[in-house]
CSV table of C-alpha atoms in Angstrom, one decimal:
chain,number,residue,atom,x,y,z
A,1,MET,CA,15.6,19.4,-5.4
A,2,ALA,CA,14.9,18.0,-8.9
A,3,MET,CA,14.0,14.3,-8.7
A,4,SER,CA,13.0,13.5,-12.3
A,5,LYS,CA,14.7,10.8,-14.3
A,6,SER,CA,16.5,13.3,-16.6
A,7,ALA,CA,17.6,15.8,-13.9
A,8,ASN,CA,18.4,13.5,-10.9
A,9,THR,CA,21.7,12.0,-12.1
A,10,TYR,CA,23.8,12.8,-9.0
A,11,ASN,CA,22.3,9.8,-7.1
A,12,ARG,CA,21.6,7.6,-10.0
A,13,GLN,CA,23.5,4.6,-8.5
A,14,ASN,CA,20.8,4.4,-5.8
A,15,TRP,CA,18.0,4.0,-8.3
A,16,GLU,CA,16.2,0.8,-7.6
A,17,GLU,CA,16.3,-2.2,-10.0
A,18,SER,CA,14.5,-5.3,-8.9
A,19,GLU,CA,13.4,-8.7,-10.4
A,20,PHE,CA,10.1,-9.2,-8.6
A,21,PRO,CA,7.7,-6.9,-6.7
A,22,ILE,CA,6.7,-7.1,-3.0
A,23,LEU,CA,3.0,-7.7,-3.1
A,24,CYS,CA,0.2,-9.0,-0.8
A,25,GLN,CA,-1.9,-12.0,-1.9
A,26,THR,CA,-4.9,-9.8,-2.7
A,27,CYS,CA,-3.0,-7.6,-5.1
A,28,LEU,CA,-1.3,-10.6,-6.7
A,29,GLY,CA,-4.7,-12.2,-7.4
A,30,ASP,CA,-6.0,-15.7,-7.6
A,31,ASN,CA,-4.6,-16.5,-11.1
A,32,PRO,CA,-1.8,-19.0,-10.8
A,33,TYR,CA,-0.7,-18.2,-14.4
A,34,LEU,CA,0.2,-14.6,-14.0
A,35,ARG,CA,1.8,-12.5,-16.8
A,36,MET,CA,3.7,-9.5,-15.5
A,37,THR,CA,5.5,-6.7,-17.4
A,38,ARG,CA,8.6,-5.1,-15.9
A,39,GLU,CA,9.8,-1.6,-16.7
A,40,LYS,CA,13.2,-0.6,-15.5
A,41,PHE,CA,13.1,2.9,-13.9
A,42,GLY,CA,9.6,3.3,-15.2
A,43,LYS,CA,8.3,5.8,-12.6
A,44,GLU,CA,9.2,7.7,-9.5
A,45,CYS,CA,8.2,6.3,-6.2
A,46,LYS,CA,5.3,8.2,-4.8
A,47,ILE,CA,6.9,8.5,-1.4
A,48,CYS,CA,10.7,9.0,-1.9
A,49,ALA,CA,10.4,10.3,-5.5
A,50,ARG,CA,13.3,8.1,-6.7
A,51,PRO,CA,13.0,6.1,-10.0
A,52,PHE,CA,12.3,2.4,-9.5
A,53,THR,CA,11.4,-0.7,-11.4
A,54,VAL,CA,7.6,-0.7,-12.2
A,55,PHE,CA,5.6,-4.0,-12.5
A,56,ARG,CA,2.2,-4.2,-14.1
A,57,TRP,CA,-0.2,-7.2,-14.2
A,58,CYS,CA,-3.8,-8.3,-14.3
A,59,PRO,CA,-4.7,-10.2,-11.1
A,60,GLY,CA,-7.6,-12.2,-12.7
A,61,ALA,CA,-10.4,-12.3,-15.1
A,62,ARG,CA,-12.7,-9.2,-15.1
A,63,MET,CA,-10.2,-7.4,-12.9
A,64,ARG,CA,-8.4,-4.2,-13.5
A,65,PHE,CA,-4.7,-3.9,-14.3
A,66,LYS,CA,-2.6,-3.0,-11.3
A,67,LYS,CA,1.0,-1.7,-10.9
A,68,THR,CA,3.5,-1.0,-8.2
A,69,GLU,CA,3.3,2.5,-6.7
A,70,ILE,CA,6.2,2.7,-4.3
A,71,CYS,CA,9.8,1.4,-4.4
A,72,GLN,CA,10.9,-1.6,-2.5
A,73,THR,CA,13.0,0.4,0.0
A,74,CYS,CA,9.9,2.3,1.2
A,75,SER,CA,7.9,-1.0,1.1
A,76,LYS,CA,10.4,-2.8,3.3
A,77,THR,CA,10.7,0.2,5.7
A,78,LYS,CA,7.0,0.0,6.5
A,79,ASN,CA,6.5,-3.7,5.6
A,80,VAL,CA,3.7,-2.9,3.2
A,81,CYS,CA,2.6,-4.0,-0.2
A,82,GLN,CA,4.1,-2.0,-3.1
A,83,THR,CA,0.6,-1.5,-4.6
A,84,CYS,CA,-2.1,-1.2,-1.9
A,85,LEU,CA,0.3,0.0,0.9
A,86,LEU,CA,-1.4,-2.4,3.5
A,87,ASP,CA,0.7,-4.3,6.0
A,88,LEU,CA,2.0,-7.6,4.5
A,89,GLU,CA,1.4,-9.6,7.6
A,90,TYR,CA,-2.0,-8.4,8.8
A,91,GLY,CA,-3.5,-6.7,5.8
A,92,LEU,CA,-4.2,-3.5,7.8
A,93,PRO,CA,-3.5,0.1,7.2
A,94,VAL,CA,-0.2,1.5,8.6
A,95,GLN,CA,-2.1,3.8,11.0
A,96,VAL,CA,-3.9,0.9,12.6
A,97,ARG,CA,-0.7,-1.2,12.9
A,98,ASP,CA,1.4,1.6,14.3
A,99,ALA,CA,-1.3,2.4,16.9
A,100,ALA,CA,-1.4,-1.2,18.0
A,101,LEU,CA,2.5,-1.4,18.3
A,102,ASN,CA,2.9,2.1,19.7
A,103,ILE,CA,5.2,3.3,16.9
A,104,ASP,CA,5.9,7.0,16.5
A,105,ARG,CA,4.3,8.3,13.2
A,106,GLY,CA,6.8,11.1,12.9
A,107,GLU,CA,9.8,8.9,12.4
A,108,ILE,CA,10.0,9.5,8.6
A,109,PRO,CA,10.8,13.1,7.6
A,110,THR,CA,8.6,14.8,5.0
A,111,SER,CA,11.1,17.3,3.5
A,112,ASP,CA,13.0,16.3,0.3
A,113,VAL,CA,16.4,16.4,1.9
A,114,GLY,CA,15.4,14.7,5.1
A,115,ARG,CA,13.5,12.0,3.2
A,116,GLU,CA,16.5,11.3,1.0
A,117,TYR,CA,18.8,11.0,4.1
A,118,TYR,CA,16.3,8.7,5.8
A,119,THR,CA,15.9,6.5,2.8
A,120,GLN,CA,19.7,6.0,2.5
A,121,LYS,CA,19.8,5.2,6.2
A,122,MET,CA,17.1,2.6,5.9
A,123,GLU,CA,18.9,1.0,2.9
A,124,ARG,CA,22.0,0.6,5.0
A,125,GLU,CA,20.0,-1.1,7.8
A,126,LEU,CA,18.2,-3.4,5.3
A,127,ALA,CA,21.5,-4.4,3.8
A,128,ASN,CA,22.4,-6.0,7.1
A,129,THR,CA,19.3,-8.1,7.3
A,130,ASP,CA,18.0,-11.1,5.5
A,131,GLY,CA,15.5,-8.9,3.5
A,132,THR,CA,12.4,-10.1,5.4
A,133,THR,CA,12.9,-8.0,8.5
A,134,PRO,CA,11.6,-4.3,8.4
A,135,ALA,CA,14.0,-1.6,9.3
A,136,GLY,CA,13.6,1.4,11.6
A,137,ALA,CA,11.2,1.6,14.5
A,138,LEU,CA,9.0,-1.1,13.0
A,139,GLY,CA,11.8,-3.7,13.0
A,140,LYS,CA,12.3,-3.1,16.7
A,141,ALA,CA,8.6,-3.4,17.5
A,142,ARG,CA,7.5,-6.7,15.9
A,143,ALA,CA,5.4,-8.0,18.7
A,144,LYS,CA,1.9,-9.6,18.8
A,145,SER,CA,-1.0,-7.3,19.7
A,146,GLU,CA,-4.6,-8.1,20.7
A,147,MET,CA,-5.8,-5.3,18.4
A,148,LEU,CA,-3.9,-6.8,15.4
A,149,MET,CA,-5.2,-10.2,16.1
A,150,LYS,CA,-8.8,-9.0,16.2
A,151,LEU,CA,-8.6,-6.7,13.1
A,152,ALA,CA,-6.2,-8.8,10.9
A,153,ARG,CA,-7.5,-9.9,7.6
A,154,THR,CA,-6.9,-13.7,7.3
A,155,THR,CA,-8.1,-14.2,3.7
A,156,PRO,CA,-7.5,-12.3,0.5
A,157,TYR,CA,-10.1,-9.7,-0.4
A,158,TYR,CA,-10.2,-9.9,-4.2
A,159,LYS,CA,-13.1,-7.4,-4.5
A,160,ARG,CA,-10.5,-4.7,-4.1
A,161,ASN,CA,-9.2,-5.6,-7.6
A,162,ARG,CA,-12.5,-5.0,-9.4
A,163,PRO,CA,-12.5,-2.5,-12.4
A,164,HIS,CA,-13.4,1.1,-11.8
A,165,ILE,CA,-16.9,2.4,-12.3
A,166,CYS,CA,-17.8,3.2,-15.9
A,167,SER,CA,-18.2,7.0,-16.1
A,168,PHE,CA,-20.2,6.7,-19.3
A,169,TRP,CA,-22.7,4.4,-17.7
A,170,VAL,CA,-23.1,6.9,-14.8
A,171,LYS,CA,-24.1,9.5,-17.4
A,172,GLY,CA,-26.3,7.0,-19.3
A,173,GLU,CA,-24.1,6.9,-22.4
A,174,CYS,CA,-22.3,3.5,-22.2
A,175,LYS,CA,-23.1,1.5,-25.3
A,176,ARG,CA,-20.9,-1.6,-24.7
A,177,GLY,CA,-23.4,-3.4,-22.4
A,178,GLU,CA,-22.0,-6.6,-20.9
A,179,GLU,CA,-18.8,-6.2,-22.9
A,180,CYS,CA,-17.8,-3.1,-21.0
A,181,PRO,CA,-14.7,-3.8,-19.0
A,182,TYR,CA,-15.8,-1.3,-16.3
A,183,ARG,CA,-18.3,-1.7,-13.6
A,184,HIS,CA,-21.9,-0.6,-14.1
A,185,GLU,CA,-22.7,0.4,-10.5
A,186,LYS,CA,-23.8,3.5,-8.7
A,187,PRO,CA,-20.7,5.4,-7.5
A,188,THR,CA,-20.2,6.0,-3.8
A,189,ASP,CA,-21.3,9.1,-2.1
A,190,PRO,CA,-18.7,11.9,-2.6
A,191,ASP,CA,-19.3,13.0,1.0
A,192,ASP,CA,-18.3,9.6,2.3
A,193,PRO,CA,-14.9,9.8,4.1
A,194,LEU,CA,-13.8,6.6,2.4
A,195,ALA,CA,-14.2,8.3,-1.0
A,196,ASP,CA,-11.2,10.5,-0.2
A,197,GLN,CA,-8.1,8.4,0.3
A,198,ASN,CA,-4.5,9.5,-0.2
A,199,ILE,CA,-1.5,7.2,-0.8
A,200,LYS,CA,0.9,9.4,1.2
A,201,ASP,CA,-1.5,9.6,4.2
A,202,ARG,CA,-1.8,5.8,4.1
A,203,PHE,CA,2.0,5.3,4.0
A,204,PHE,CA,2.7,7.7,6.8
A,205,GLY,CA,-0.3,6.6,8.8
A,206,ILE,CA,-2.0,10.0,9.1
A,207,ASN,CA,-5.6,10.9,8.5
A,208,ASP,CA,-6.4,7.5,6.8
A,209,PRO,CA,-10.2,7.1,6.6
A,210,VAL,CA,-10.0,3.3,6.3
A,211,ALA,CA,-7.8,3.2,9.4
A,212,GLU,CA,-10.1,5.5,11.4
A,213,LYS,CA,-13.0,3.3,10.5
A,214,LEU,CA,-11.2,0.1,11.7
A,215,LEU,CA,-10.1,1.9,14.9
A,216,ARG,CA,-13.7,2.9,15.6
A,217,ARG,CA,-14.8,-0.7,15.0
A,218,TYR,CA,-12.2,-2.0,17.4
A,219,ASN,CA,-13.4,0.4,20.1
A,220,GLU,CA,-16.9,-0.9,19.7
A,221,PHE,CA,-15.9,-4.5,20.2
A,222,PRO,CA,-17.4,-6.0,23.5
A,223,ASP,CA,-14.8,-6.4,26.2
A,224,ALA,CA,-14.2,-10.0,27.0
A,225,ASP,CA,-13.9,-9.2,30.7
A,226,GLU,CA,-17.4,-7.8,30.8
A,227,ASN,CA,-19.0,-11.0,29.6
A,228,GLU,CA,-20.1,-13.4,32.3
A,229,ASP,CA,-19.9,-16.5,30.0
């Protein structure tokens, strides 16, 4: 099924047009005077492949420019940030949150036709809410969890907005010095599982290396019942 802007005209009335993105505090940055560009139908959503309004901004000084990656329908369905795809309430990967709330990962179909039908179904559910309540299985499972309370990020992590590593500096050829907008740091080990992250795996909550690291950390937490004090 063709989903490009030029070919996908049969469902054009469902293309997303929005005035402001759905972002977490980390991606939004600490700059109170934020300048943001807005491009109507600028790209296709990386999950449902439908054109949507793309926003682009710089979250702060010496930070890299960021943009929205998924549409607001997909964002509201999973209650995640449009850029980093982390949960808006806890700042955790979808895989960790779904494991804590016992949500079935196979709820969203992966085929083009099934995904299109599911997206339209979620839009109808979201139309009957106030816009702040997630749809689908997540909307029915909004309950507190001990795992979420322990792993939740309570403060923004602005280091995630740092520029990418300068490829010329790695090769010893960067001549800009301190004026270079990219980081002059040693890159991570390519064999490190965290070096291979996929946006679709994070959204669907499958094989996310960051989530698996957090789940291992939670399993290593000391049990309160085992402590005498």
